[in-house]
Coordinates of C-alpha atoms and ligand atoms in Angstrom, one line a residue:
X1 CA 0.0 -0.2 0.0
X2 CA 2.9 2.3 0.9
X3 CA 4.6 1.7 -2.4
X4 CA 1.2 2.4 -4.4
X5 CA 1.1 6.0 -2.6
X6 CA 5.1 6.4 -3.2
X7 CA 4.3 5.5 -6.9
X8 CA 1.3 7.7 -7.2
X9 CA 3.4 10.8 -5.7
X10 CA 6.4 10.2 -7.7
X11 CA 4.1 10.3 -10.9
X12 CA 2.3 13.2 -9.6
X13 CA 5.5 15.0 -9.1
X14 CA 7.5 14.3 -12.2
X15 CA 4.5 13.8 -14.7
X16 CA 5.0 17.0 -16.8
X17 CA 1.6 16.6 -18.3
X18 CA -1.0 14.7 -16.1
X19 CA -3.8 12.8 -17.9
X20 CA -7.0 14.9 -18.1
X21 CA -9.0 11.9 -17.8
X22 CA -8.9 12.0 -14.0
X23 CA -9.9 15.7 -14.1
X24 CA -12.9 15.0 -15.9
X25 CA -13.8 12.0 -13.7
X26 CA -13.3 14.3 -10.7
X27 CA -15.5 17.1 -12.4
X28 CA -18.1 15.0 -13.6
X29 CA -18.5 13.3 -10.2
X30 CA -18.5 16.5 -8.4
X31 CA -21.5 17.5 -10.7
X32 CA -23.4 14.2 -10.2
X33 CA -22.7 14.2 -6.5
X34 CA -23.9 17.9 -6.1
X35 CA -27.0 17.5 -8.0
X36 CA -27.7 14.4 -6.3
X37 CA -27.0 16.2 -2.7
X38 CA -29.0 19.2 -3.6
X39 CA -32.0 17.4 -4.7
X40 CA -31.8 14.8 -1.9
X41 CA -31.5 17.4 0.7
X42 CA -34.3 19.3 -0.8
X43 CA -32.3 22.5 -1.9
X44 CA -29.2 24.4 -1.9
X45 CA -29.7 26.1 1.6
X46 CA -29.8 22.7 3.0
X47 CA -26.4 21.7 1.4
X48 CA -23.2 22.7 3.5
X49 CA -21.7 24.1 0.2
X50 CA -18.3 24.2 1.6
X51 CA -17.8 20.7 1.1
X52 CA -17.2 22.0 -2.7
X53 CA -13.7 22.7 -1.5
X54 CA -12.9 19.1 -1.6
X55 CA -12.9 18.3 -5.1
X56 CA -11.3 21.7 -5.5
X57 CA -8.6 21.2 -3.4
X58 CA -7.9 17.6 -5.0
X59 CA -7.9 18.8 -8.6
X60 CA -5.4 21.7 -7.8
X61 CA -3.2 19.1 -5.7
X62 CA -3.3 16.8 -8.9
X63 CA -3.6 19.1 -11.6
X64 CA -2.0 22.4 -10.4
X65 CA -3.5 25.9 -11.1
X66 CA -5.3 24.8 -14.4
X67 CA -7.0 22.1 -12.3
X68 CA -7.7 24.5 -9.5
X69 CA -9.4 27.0 -11.6
X70 CA -11.4 24.4 -13.7
X71 CA -12.7 22.7 -10.6
X72 CA -13.4 26.0 -8.8
X73 CA -15.6 27.4 -11.9
X74 CA -17.2 24.1 -12.1
X75 CA -18.2 23.8 -8.8
X76 CA -19.2 27.5 -8.6
X77 CA -21.5 27.0 -11.8
X78 CA -22.8 23.3 -10.6
X79 CA -23.9 25.1 -7.4
X80 CA -24.9 28.5 -9.4
X81 CA -27.8 29.5 -11.6
X82 CA -29.9 26.1 -11.9
X83 CA -29.7 25.1 -8.5
X84 CA -32.9 25.8 -6.3
X85 CA -32.5 27.3 -2.9
X86 CA -35.6 25.2 -2.0
X87 CA -36.4 22.2 -4.4
X88 CA -40.1 22.1 -3.3
X89 CA -40.9 26.0 -3.5
X90 CA -38.7 26.1 -6.7
X91 CA -37.2 29.3 -5.1
X92 CA -33.9 30.2 -7.1
X93 CA -30.8 32.0 -5.9
X94 CA -29.9 35.5 -6.4
X95 CA -27.3 36.0 -9.5
X96 CA -24.9 37.8 -7.1
X97 CA -24.9 35.0 -4.5
X98 CA -23.8 32.2 -6.9
X99 CA -21.5 34.5 -8.7
X100 CA -19.8 35.6 -5.5
X101 CA -19.5 31.7 -4.5
X102 CA -18.2 30.9 -7.8
X103 CA -15.5 33.6 -7.5
X104 CA -14.3 32.4 -4.0
X105 CA -14.4 28.7 -5.3
X106 CA -12.1 29.8 -8.1
X107 CA -9.9 31.8 -5.9
X108 CA -9.3 28.8 -3.6
X109 CA -8.5 26.8 -6.7
X110 CA -5.9 29.5 -7.8
X111 CA -4.4 29.6 -4.4
X112 CA -3.9 25.9 -3.8
X113 CA -3.1 25.3 -7.4
X114 CA -0.3 27.8 -7.5
X115 CA 1.0 26.7 -4.2
X116 CA 1.2 23.1 -5.6
X117 CA 2.7 24.1 -8.7
X118 CA 5.5 25.9 -7.1
X119 CA 6.0 23.0 -4.6
X120 CA 6.2 20.6 -7.5
X121 CA 8.7 22.8 -9.3
X122 CA 11.0 22.9 -5.9
X123 CA 10.7 19.1 -5.8
X124 CA 11.8 18.9 -9.3
X125 CA 14.6 21.2 -8.9
X126 CA 16.1 19.5 -5.8
X127 CA 15.7 16.0 -7.6
X128 CA 17.6 17.3 -10.5
X129 CA 20.4 18.7 -8.3
X130 CA 20.5 15.4 -6.5
X131 CA 21.4 13.7 -9.8
X132 CA 23.4 16.3 -11.6
X133 CA 26.2 18.6 -11.3
X134 CA 24.9 22.2 -11.3
X135 CA 27.8 23.6 -13.3
X136 CA 28.5 21.0 -16.0
X137 CA 24.6 19.9 -15.8
X138 CA 25.9 16.2 -16.3
X139 CA 24.7 13.5 -14.2
X140 CA 26.6 13.1 -10.9
X141 CA 27.8 10.5 -8.4
X142 CA 24.1 9.7 -7.2
X143 CA 23.2 9.0 -10.7
X144 CA 26.3 7.1 -11.3
X145 CA 25.6 4.9 -8.4
X146 CA 22.0 4.4 -9.3
X147 CA 23.2 3.3 -12.8
X148 CA 25.5 0.8 -11.3
X149 CA 22.7 -0.7 -9.3
X150 CA 20.5 -0.7 -12.1
X151 CA 23.0 -2.8 -14.3
X152 CA 23.9 -4.9 -11.3
X153 CA 20.2 -6.1 -11.1
X154 CA 19.9 -6.3 -14.8
X155 CA 20.7 -9.9 -16.1
X156 CA 20.3 -9.0 -19.8
X157 CA 23.4 -6.8 -19.2
X158 CA 26.4 -9.0 -20.3
X159 CA 29.5 -9.1 -17.9
X160 CA 32.0 -7.9 -17.8
X161 CA 31.2 -4.2 -18.2
X162 CA 33.5 -1.5 -17.2
X163 CA 33.7 1.4 -15.0
X164 CA 36.2 4.3 -16.0
X165 CA 37.4 7.0 -13.8
X166 CA 38.9 9.8 -16.2
X167 CA 41.1 12.7 -14.5
X168 CA 43.8 14.9 -15.4
X169 CA 47.4 15.4 -14.0
X170 CA 47.6 18.9 -14.7
X171 CA 44.3 20.4 -14.1
X172 CA 45.6 22.0 -10.9
X173 CA 48.1 24.1 -12.9
X174 CA 45.4 24.8 -15.6
X175 CA 42.9 25.9 -12.8
X176 CA 45.3 28.3 -11.3
X177 CA 46.2 30.0 -14.6
X178 CA 42.3 30.1 -15.8
X179 CA 40.3 30.1 -12.8
X180 CA 37.8 27.4 -11.7
X181 CA 35.4 28.0 -14.6
X182 CA 37.9 26.5 -17.0
X183 CA 37.3 23.1 -15.4
X184 CA 33.6 23.1 -16.2
X185 CA 34.2 24.0 -19.8
X186 CA 36.7 21.2 -20.3
X187 CA 34.6 18.8 -18.6
X188 CA 31.6 19.7 -21.0
X189 CA 34.0 19.4 -23.8
X190 CA 35.3 16.0 -22.7
X191 CA 31.6 14.8 -22.3
X192 CA 31.0 15.7 -25.8
X193 CA 34.0 13.7 -27.1
X194 CA 33.3 10.8 -25.0
X195 CA 29.9 10.8 -26.5
X196 CA 31.4 10.7 -29.7
X197 CA 33.9 7.8 -29.5
X198 CA 32.1 5.5 -26.9
X199 CA 29.7 3.4 -28.9
X200 CA 28.4 1.2 -25.8
X201 CA 28.2 3.5 -22.8
X202 CA 25.6 2.9 -19.9
X203 CA 26.0 6.4 -18.9
X204 CA 28.7 9.3 -18.7
X205 CA 29.0 10.9 -15.3
X206 CA 30.8 14.1 -13.7
X207 CA 31.0 12.3 -10.7
X208 CA 33.5 14.5 -8.7
X209 CA 34.4 18.1 -9.2
X210 CA 37.2 17.5 -11.7
X211 CA 36.8 13.9 -12.8
X212 CA 34.5 11.9 -15.3
X213 CA 33.2 8.4 -15.0
X214 CA 32.0 6.2 -17.7
X215 CA 30.3 2.8 -17.6
X216 CA 31.3 1.1 -20.6
X217 CA 29.3 -1.8 -21.8
X218 CA 31.0 -5.4 -22.9
X219 CA 33.1 -4.4 -26.2
X220 CA 32.2 -7.6 -27.7
X221 CA 35.1 -9.4 -30.0
X222 CA 37.4 -6.2 -29.6
X223 CA 39.7 -5.6 -26.9
X224 CA 39.3 -3.0 -24.0
X225 CA 42.7 -1.9 -24.5
X226 CA 41.7 -0.7 -28.1
X227 CA 38.7 1.2 -26.5
X228 CA 40.9 2.9 -23.9
X229 CA 43.6 4.0 -26.4
X230 CA 40.9 5.4 -28.6
X231 CA 39.4 7.2 -25.5
X232 CA 42.8 8.5 -24.4
X233 CA 43.4 9.7 -27.7
X234 CA 40.2 11.8 -28.2
X235 CA 40.7 13.3 -24.6
X236 CA 44.2 14.5 -25.1
X237 CA 43.2 16.8 -28.2
X238 CA 43.5 20.4 -27.1
X239 CA 40.5 21.8 -25.5
X240 CA 39.5 25.3 -26.1
X241 CA 38.7 27.9 -23.3
X242 CA 38.2 31.5 -24.4
X243 CA 39.9 30.8 -27.8
X244 CA 43.0 29.5 -25.8
X245 CA 43.8 25.8 -26.9
X246 CA 44.3 24.0 -23.6
X247 CA 46.5 20.8 -23.4
X248 CA 45.3 18.3 -20.5
X249 CA 47.2 15.0 -19.3
X250 CA 44.6 12.9 -19.3
X251 CA 44.6 9.4 -17.5
X252 CA 41.9 6.5 -17.2
X253 CA 41.6 4.3 -14.4
X254 CA 39.4 1.2 -15.5
X255 CA 37.9 -1.5 -13.6
X256 CA 36.2 -4.7 -15.1
X257 CA 33.0 -5.5 -13.4
X258 CA 32.8 -9.4 -13.3
X259 CA 31.0 -9.8 -10.0
X260 CA 27.8 -7.8 -9.7
X261 CA 27.6 -8.6 -6.0
X262 CA 30.5 -5.7 -5.4
X263 CA 29.2 -2.6 -3.7
X264 CA 29.3 0.6 -5.7
X265 CA 31.9 1.7 -3.3
X266 CA 34.2 -1.1 -3.9
X267 CA 34.1 -0.8 -7.6
X268 CA 34.5 3.0 -7.3
X269 CA 37.2 2.8 -5.1
X270 CA 38.8 0.3 -7.4
X271 CA 38.5 2.6 -10.4
X272 CA 40.1 5.3 -8.3
X273 CA 43.2 3.2 -7.3
X274 CA 43.7 2.5 -11.2
X275 CA 43.4 5.9 -12.1
X276 CA 45.8 7.2 -9.4
X277 CA 48.4 4.4 -10.5
X278 CA 48.0 5.8 -14.1
X279 CA 48.6 9.4 -12.8
X280 CA 51.6 8.3 -10.4
X281 CA 53.2 6.2 -13.3
X282 CA 52.4 8.7 -16.1
X283 CA 50.3 6.2 -17.9
X284 CA 47.5 6.9 -20.1
X285 CA 45.4 4.2 -18.7
X286 CA 45.5 1.6 -16.1
X287 CA 43.4 -1.5 -15.6
X288 CA 42.8 -2.3 -12.0
X289 CA 44.7 -5.3 -10.7
X290 CA 44.2 -6.4 -6.9
X291 CA 47.9 -6.3 -6.3
X292 CA 48.1 -2.5 -7.2
X293 CA 45.5 -2.1 -4.6
X294 CA 47.5 -3.9 -2.1
X295 CA 50.5 -1.8 -3.0
X296 CA 48.6 1.7 -2.8
X297 CA 47.2 0.6 0.5
X298 CA 50.6 -0.5 1.8
X299 CA 51.9 3.0 0.6
X300 CA 49.0 5.0 2.3
X301 CA 49.9 2.9 5.5
X302 CA 53.7 3.7 4.8
X303 CA 52.9 7.2 4.6
X304 CA 51.2 7.4 7.9
X305 CA 54.2 5.9 9.8
X306 CA 56.9 8.2 7.7
X307 CA 56.7 10.9 10.5
X308 CA 57.8 8.3 13.0
X309 CA 60.5 6.9 10.6
X310 CA 61.9 10.6 10.4
X311 CA 61.8 11.0 14.0
X312 CA 63.5 7.9 15.1
X313 CA 66.2 7.8 12.3
X314 CA 64.7 4.8 10.3
X315 CA 65.8 6.8 6.9
X316 CA 69.2 6.3 5.8
X317 CA 71.2 7.9 3.0
X318 CA 72.8 6.2 0.1
X319 CA 75.2 7.9 -2.2
X320 CA 75.7 7.7 -5.7
X321 CA 79.0 9.0 -7.1
X322 CA 79.0 11.4 -10.1
X323 CA 82.5 11.2 -12.1
X324 CA 84.3 13.4 -14.7
X325 CA 83.5 11.6 -17.9
X326 CA 87.1 11.8 -19.3
X327 CA 89.2 11.3 -16.1
X328 CA 86.4 9.3 -14.1
X329 CA 87.7 11.2 -11.1
X330 CA 85.0 11.6 -8.4
X331 CA 83.3 15.0 -8.4
X332 CA 80.4 14.6 -6.3
X333 CA 77.9 12.3 -4.9
X334 CA 74.1 12.4 -4.9
X335 CA 72.3 11.8 -1.5
X336 CA 69.4 9.3 -2.2
X337 CA 67.3 8.4 0.7
X338 CA 66.0 4.8 1.6
X339 CA 63.7 3.6 4.6
X340 CA 65.2 0.9 6.6
X341 CA 61.8 -0.3 8.0
X342 CA 61.9 -2.5 11.0
X343 CA 59.5 -5.0 9.6
X344 CA 59.4 -4.6 5.6
X345 CA 63.1 -4.2 5.3
X346 CA 64.8 -1.5 3.1
X347 CA 62.2 0.6 1.3
X348 CA 63.2 2.4 -2.2
X349 CA 62.3 6.3 -2.3
X350 CA 59.8 5.5 -5.1
X351 CA 57.6 4.0 -2.6
X352 CA 57.3 6.6 -0.2
X353 CA 58.8 10.0 -1.8
X354 CA 55.9 10.6 -4.4
X355 CA 53.4 10.2 -1.7
X356 CA 55.4 12.6 0.8
X357 CA 55.6 15.3 -2.0
X358 CA 51.9 15.2 -1.9
X359 CA 51.8 16.3 1.8
X360 CA 53.8 18.4 4.1
X361 CA 55.7 15.7 5.2
X362 CA 58.2 16.2 2.7
X363 CA 59.5 19.3 4.5
X364 CA 60.7 17.6 7.6
X365 CA 62.1 14.8 5.1
X366 CA 64.2 17.3 3.0
X367 CA 65.3 18.9 6.3
X368 CA 66.3 15.6 7.8
X369 CA 68.3 14.7 4.4
X370 CA 70.0 18.1 4.5
X371 CA 71.0 17.7 7.9
X372 CA 72.3 14.3 7.5
X373 CA 74.1 15.2 4.4
X374 CA 75.8 18.4 5.8
X375 CA 77.0 16.3 9.0
X376 CA 78.4 13.5 6.7
X377 CA 80.1 16.5 4.7
X378 CA 81.7 17.9 7.9
X379 CA 82.6 14.2 9.0
X380 CA 84.4 13.6 5.6
X381 CA 86.1 17.1 5.7
X382 CA 88.3 15.6 8.7
X383 CA 89.1 12.6 6.6
X384 CA 90.1 14.9 3.7
X385 CA 87.4 13.3 1.5
X386 CA 85.7 16.4 -0.1
X387 CA 83.0 15.7 -2.8
X388 CA 80.1 18.0 -3.2
X389 CA 77.0 16.4 -2.1
X390 CA 73.8 16.8 -4.1
X391 CA 70.3 16.8 -2.4
X392 CA 67.1 16.7 -4.0
X393 CA 64.6 19.3 -3.3
X394 CA 60.8 19.2 -3.9
X395 CA 58.1 21.7 -5.2
X396 CA 56.7 22.2 -1.6
X397 CA 60.3 22.7 0.0
X398 CA 60.6 25.8 -2.6
X399 CA 57.3 27.1 -1.6
X400 CA 58.0 26.8 2.2
X401 CA 58.6 30.5 3.5
X402 CA 62.1 30.5 5.0
X403 CA 63.6 27.6 3.3
X404 CA 66.7 29.3 2.2
X405 CA 66.8 30.5 5.9
X406 CA 66.9 27.1 7.3
X407 CA 69.4 25.9 4.6
X408 CA 71.6 28.8 5.4
X409 CA 71.3 27.8 9.2
X410 CA 72.3 24.4 8.8
X411 CA 75.4 25.3 6.7
X412 CA 76.5 27.5 9.4
X413 CA 75.8 25.1 12.2
X414 CA 77.9 22.3 10.6
X415 CA 80.6 25.0 9.4
X416 CA 80.1 24.0 5.7
X417 CA 81.2 26.1 2.8
X418 CA 78.1 26.6 0.5
X419 CA 80.1 25.4 -2.6
X420 CA 80.2 21.8 -1.1
X421 CA 76.2 21.6 -1.3
X422 CA 74.2 21.1 -4.4
X423 CA 70.5 21.0 -4.5
X424 CA 68.8 19.4 -7.4
X425 CA 65.4 20.6 -8.4
X426 CA 63.2 18.7 -10.8
X427 CA 62.5 20.5 -14.1
X428 CA 58.9 20.1 -13.5
X429 CA 59.0 21.2 -10.0
X430 CA 60.7 24.5 -11.0
X431 CA 58.1 25.0 -13.9
X432 CA 55.0 24.8 -11.2
X433 CA 55.7 28.3 -9.9
X434 CA 58.7 29.5 -12.1
X435 CA 58.8 33.0 -10.5
X436 CA 59.0 31.9 -7.0
X437 CA 61.6 29.3 -8.0
X438 CA 63.9 31.9 -9.7
X439 CA 63.7 34.0 -6.6
X440 CA 64.5 31.5 -4.2
X441 CA 67.3 29.6 -6.2
X442 CA 68.8 33.1 -7.1
X443 CA 69.2 33.7 -3.2
X444 CA 70.7 30.2 -2.8
X445 CA 73.0 30.3 -5.7
X446 CA 74.3 34.0 -4.8
X447 CA 75.5 32.4 -1.7
X448 CA 77.5 29.7 -4.0
X449 CA 75.3 26.7 -3.2
X450 CA 75.2 24.9 -6.5
X451 CA 71.9 24.6 -8.3
X452 CA 71.1 22.0 -10.5
X453 CA 68.1 21.1 -12.8
X454 CA 67.2 17.3 -12.3
X455 CA 65.4 15.1 -14.8
X456 CA 66.0 17.5 -17.5
X457 CA 63.9 17.1 -20.7
X458 CA 60.7 15.7 -18.9
X459 CA 59.2 19.1 -17.7
X460 CA 58.4 21.4 -20.6
X461 CA 60.5 24.1 -19.4
X462 CA 60.5 27.4 -21.5
X463 CA 63.8 28.9 -22.8
X464 CA 63.1 32.4 -21.2
X465 CA 63.0 30.5 -17.7
X466 CA 65.8 28.4 -18.5
X467 CA 68.0 31.6 -19.1
X468 CA 66.8 33.2 -16.0
X469 CA 67.4 30.1 -13.7
X470 CA 70.6 30.6 -11.8
X471 CA 71.5 26.8 -12.1
X472 CA 74.9 25.8 -13.1
X473 CA 74.2 22.1 -13.9
X474 CA 71.7 20.2 -15.9
X475 CA 71.0 16.5 -15.3
X476 CA 69.7 15.1 -18.5
X477 CA 66.8 12.6 -17.5
X478 CA 67.7 8.7 -17.5
X479 CA 64.9 8.2 -19.9
X480 CA 66.9 9.7 -23.0
X481 CA 70.1 8.3 -21.8
X482 CA 68.5 4.8 -21.4
X483 CA 67.0 5.1 -25.1
X484 CA 69.7 6.6 -26.8
X485 CA 71.2 3.5 -28.1
X486 CA 68.1 2.5 -30.2
X487 CA 66.5 5.9 -30.9
X488 CA 68.4 8.5 -33.2
X489 CA 65.7 11.0 -32.3
X490 CA 66.6 10.7 -28.5
X491 CA 70.4 11.1 -29.6
X492 CA 69.7 14.3 -31.4
X493 CA 67.6 15.7 -28.1
X494 CA 70.6 15.0 -26.1
X495 CA 73.0 16.5 -28.4
X496 CA 70.8 19.6 -28.6
X497 CA 70.4 19.7 -24.8
X498 CA 74.0 19.4 -24.4
X499 CA 74.6 22.3 -26.6
X500 CA 72.0 24.3 -25.5
X501 CA 73.3 23.8 -21.7
X502 CA 76.8 24.5 -22.8
X503 CA 75.7 27.7 -24.7
X504 CA 74.2 29.0 -21.1
X505 CA 77.6 27.8 -19.3
X506 CA 76.1 25.2 -17.4
X507 CA 77.7 21.6 -16.8
X508 CA 76.0 18.9 -18.4
X509 CA 75.5 15.4 -16.2
X510 CA 74.1 12.4 -17.9
X511 CA 72.4 10.1 -15.5
X512 CA 71.3 6.5 -15.9
X513 CA 74.6 5.6 -17.7
X514 CA 74.6 1.5 -17.4
X515 CA 77.2 0.7 -20.1
X516 CA 80.1 1.5 -22.3
X517 CA 78.3 2.3 -25.3
X518 CA 76.5 4.9 -23.8
X519 CA 79.4 6.3 -22.2
X520 CA 81.2 6.6 -25.6
X521 CA 78.1 8.5 -27.1
X522 CA 78.0 10.9 -24.4
X523 CA 81.9 11.4 -24.7
X524 CA 81.4 12.2 -28.4
X525 CA 78.8 14.9 -27.8
X526 CA 80.8 16.6 -25.3
X527 CA 78.7 15.6 -22.1
X528 CA 80.9 16.7 -18.8
X529 CA 79.7 14.2 -16.0
X530 CA 78.3 11.0 -15.7
X531 CA 76.2 9.3 -13.1
X532 CA 74.8 5.7 -13.4
X533 CA 75.0 1.8 -12.5
X534 CA 77.9 1.5 -15.0
X535 CA 80.3 3.9 -12.6
X536 CA 78.3 2.9 -9.4
X537 CA 75.0 2.3 -7.8
X538 CA 73.9 4.1 -5.0
X539 CA 75.9 2.9 -2.3
X540 CA 75.9 3.3 1.9
X541 CA 78.7 5.8 3.3
X542 CA 81.3 3.1 4.2
X543 CA 81.3 1.7 0.6
X544 CA 81.6 5.3 -0.8
X545 CA 84.7 5.8 1.1
X546 CA 86.0 2.7 -0.2
X547 CA 84.9 3.9 -4.0
X548 CA 86.6 7.2 -3.2
X549 CA 90.0 5.5 -2.2
X550 CA 90.0 3.3 -5.4
X551 CA 89.2 6.3 -7.4
Ligands
C2E1 P1 66.6 11.2 -9.0 O1 66.9 12.4 -8.2 O2 66.6 11.3 -10.5 O3 67.9 10.2 -8.5 C1 68.3 9.2 -9.4 C2 67.6 7.8 -9.4 O4 67.8 7.1 -10.4 C3 68.1 7.2 -8.1 O5 67.1 6.2 -7.9 C4 69.0 6.3 -8.7 O6 69.3 5.1 -7.9 C5 68.5 6.0 -9.9 N1 69.8 5.5 -10.9 C6 70.9 6.0 -10.8 N2 71.5 5.5 -11.9 C7 71.0 4.5 -12.4 C8 71.4 3.6 -13.7 O7 72.3 3.5 -14.2 N3 70.0 3.0 -14.0 C9 68.9 3.0 -13.2 N4 68.1 2.2 -13.9 N5 68.6 3.8 -12.4 C10 69.6 4.6 -12.1 P2 66.3 6.1 -6.2 O8 67.3 6.3 -5.3 O9 65.4 4.8 -6.4 O10 65.5 7.6 -6.2 C11 64.4 7.7 -7.1 C12 63.9 9.1 -7.1 O11 63.6 9.4 -5.7 C13 65.0 10.4 -7.2 O12 65.3 10.4 -8.6 C14 64.3 11.4 -6.5 O13 63.7 12.1 -7.3 C15 63.9 10.7 -5.4 N6 64.5 11.0 -4.3 C16 65.6 10.1 -3.7 N7 66.0 10.4 -2.5 C17 65.5 11.8 -2.3 C18 65.3 12.9 -1.3 O14 66.1 12.7 -0.4 N8 64.6 13.7 -1.4 C19 63.7 14.1 -2.6 N9 62.9 15.2 -2.6 N10 63.7 12.8 -3.4 C20 64.4 11.9 -3.4
MG2 MG1 68.1 13.8 -8.4
MG3 MG1 67.3 12.6 -11.8

C-alpha cells in the first residue's frame, strides 16, 4: 500500500502533463454528487456548500493551477444558476450570490493550485540537483550509483562491463592559470568527445568536481585496450577555453566488473586506485589489478608512519657517485634516501617520496636529508674526502617561506662552505611556479650553493625561464640516456640539450649511464659528468669511502 502511494506521488510530481481523464472524472463526479445532494436534501439552503472545497483542493493538488481553476469554476457553476434554494418551492438563488460563491471557489483553486505548482517545481529542482552537477549539468555521483545498481540487477546486461574514472594530472595548474570555470568548460567538452567516441556506454557522469566516469558496455569481440586507447586519444586533443587551446594530461583508471555483488563503493574505489596508479606512473590508462590495490594501501600505510620514521632515524642515505666523463675522477655524490623499515626491510624512495611530496611531510623529510648530508660532509672533511653532496629538493620545499634561511642556518651549524652543497630541483618542480623558484634559487646560488636542474627534458621548461634560472648544472633525464642507443631522435635531443646547456655556461650531467656504449656516445657529444650503474649504484657511506679510495 505504501508503495502505491509513493508511486502515485512520484508520478504526480514528475509527470509533466497529467492525464486529463482523472480531472474530467473528478469534475463529473462533483457535478453528479452535487445534483444528487441538492435534490436529496431538498435544496441548496440545506447543502453545506463548503464541502465543494474538497474536489477543488483535490483537483489543484493533482493538476496544479489549471485543475484548481477548472474545478473552482465548475463547482461555482454547478452550485449556481440552476440550483434551487428550495426544491419544493422552486425558489432560485440571487445571481450575485452564486457569482460570489463561484468567484470564491475559483480563488481557492488558484491559491492551492499555485502553491502546488511551485512546490512541485521546487521538488523537481531538488531532485535534479541530487542527480546532476549544477555547473556542468551532467549526471553526478548519485546518478552513477543508481546506474551501477540498475546494471547489477539487470541480467540482460552481459558481464564484464567496465567502470572508467577519468582525470587529469595537470588540472591544478590549468585551474590556477585560468580560474575554476575552465574546469567546467573542459568537462563539457570531454563529455562531448566521450559521447562521440564511445559506442556502448551505459552512461557518462561528472561524478566529482574534476573527474568523469563512464560505464562502458561489453566491447564484444574487440579488446578493452583498443577502446581505452581510442578514448585517451580523443581526450588528449587540445581543449578550447576563451579561444585559447589548452592541453590536458588525461589518465584513465578502468575496472572490469565481473562480480555483480560488489558494492558501488568497492568498484568506485578500485577505479580510483587504477586512476591514481595511472597518474603516479604517467600512464595513459591503467586497468585495475588487486596487487596494485594492495600496494597503494601499503603505501598509504607507509605514509602514515613516515613522520615517526623521520623522528626515529629509520631513514638512511645512500650516495651515488658522479664522475668526470674523461678522467672518471669522483666530483660529487647524490644523496638518495632509503627507509630502513623495522619489519618491511629496505624501502626504495619511489615507494614513499611521491606520496610524501603530496603532503607537508616532505618538508621535515628534506630537512632530515639536508642535515644528515651536511653532518656527513663535515665528518668527511676531517678525513680529507671532499666531494660536493647533492640533495633533492621538492616543489613544496621551494614554496615553504624561510626555506633558504633554514639551509643557511644548517650550513652555519655544520661549518660547511656553500660550494660543497648542491641542490637538485626537478625541471617540472621548477616550472610549477617559475617566478618563485627563480627568486629562491637565485638567493641560494648567490651564496654559492650549487643549483642543478634534475630530470631535464621531462618538464616542458621554457627557454625564457631556463635563461633566468641560476642553475650551473643540467642533469639529462635517464629516460633519454637509456634510450639513446636505439633511437636516433633521442640522440639528437641529447645533443641539442647538451649544446643548449653549454651555450648557457652550464655543466651537463648524464644520469642513468648503464654501459660503455652509452658512455662513448656521451663523450662524443661533449657531456661533462656521468652518473649511473656503470660507474656505481647508490651505495652506503662506508662503501662510498672505499669507492673514493679506489678512485
Ligand atoms: P633522481 O633524483 O633522479 O635520482 C636518480 C635515481 O636514479 C636514483 O633512484 C638512482 O638510484 C637511479 N639511478 C641512478 N643511476 C641509474 C642507472 O644507471 N640505471 C637505473 N635504472 N637507475 C639509476 P632512487 O634512489 O630510487 O631515487 C628515485 C628518486 O627518488 C630520485 O630520482 C629522486 O627524485 C627521489 N629521491 C630520492 N631521494 C630523495 C630525497 O632525499 N629527497 C627527495 N625530494 N627526493 C628523493
Ligand atoms: Mg636527483
Ligand atoms: Mg634525476
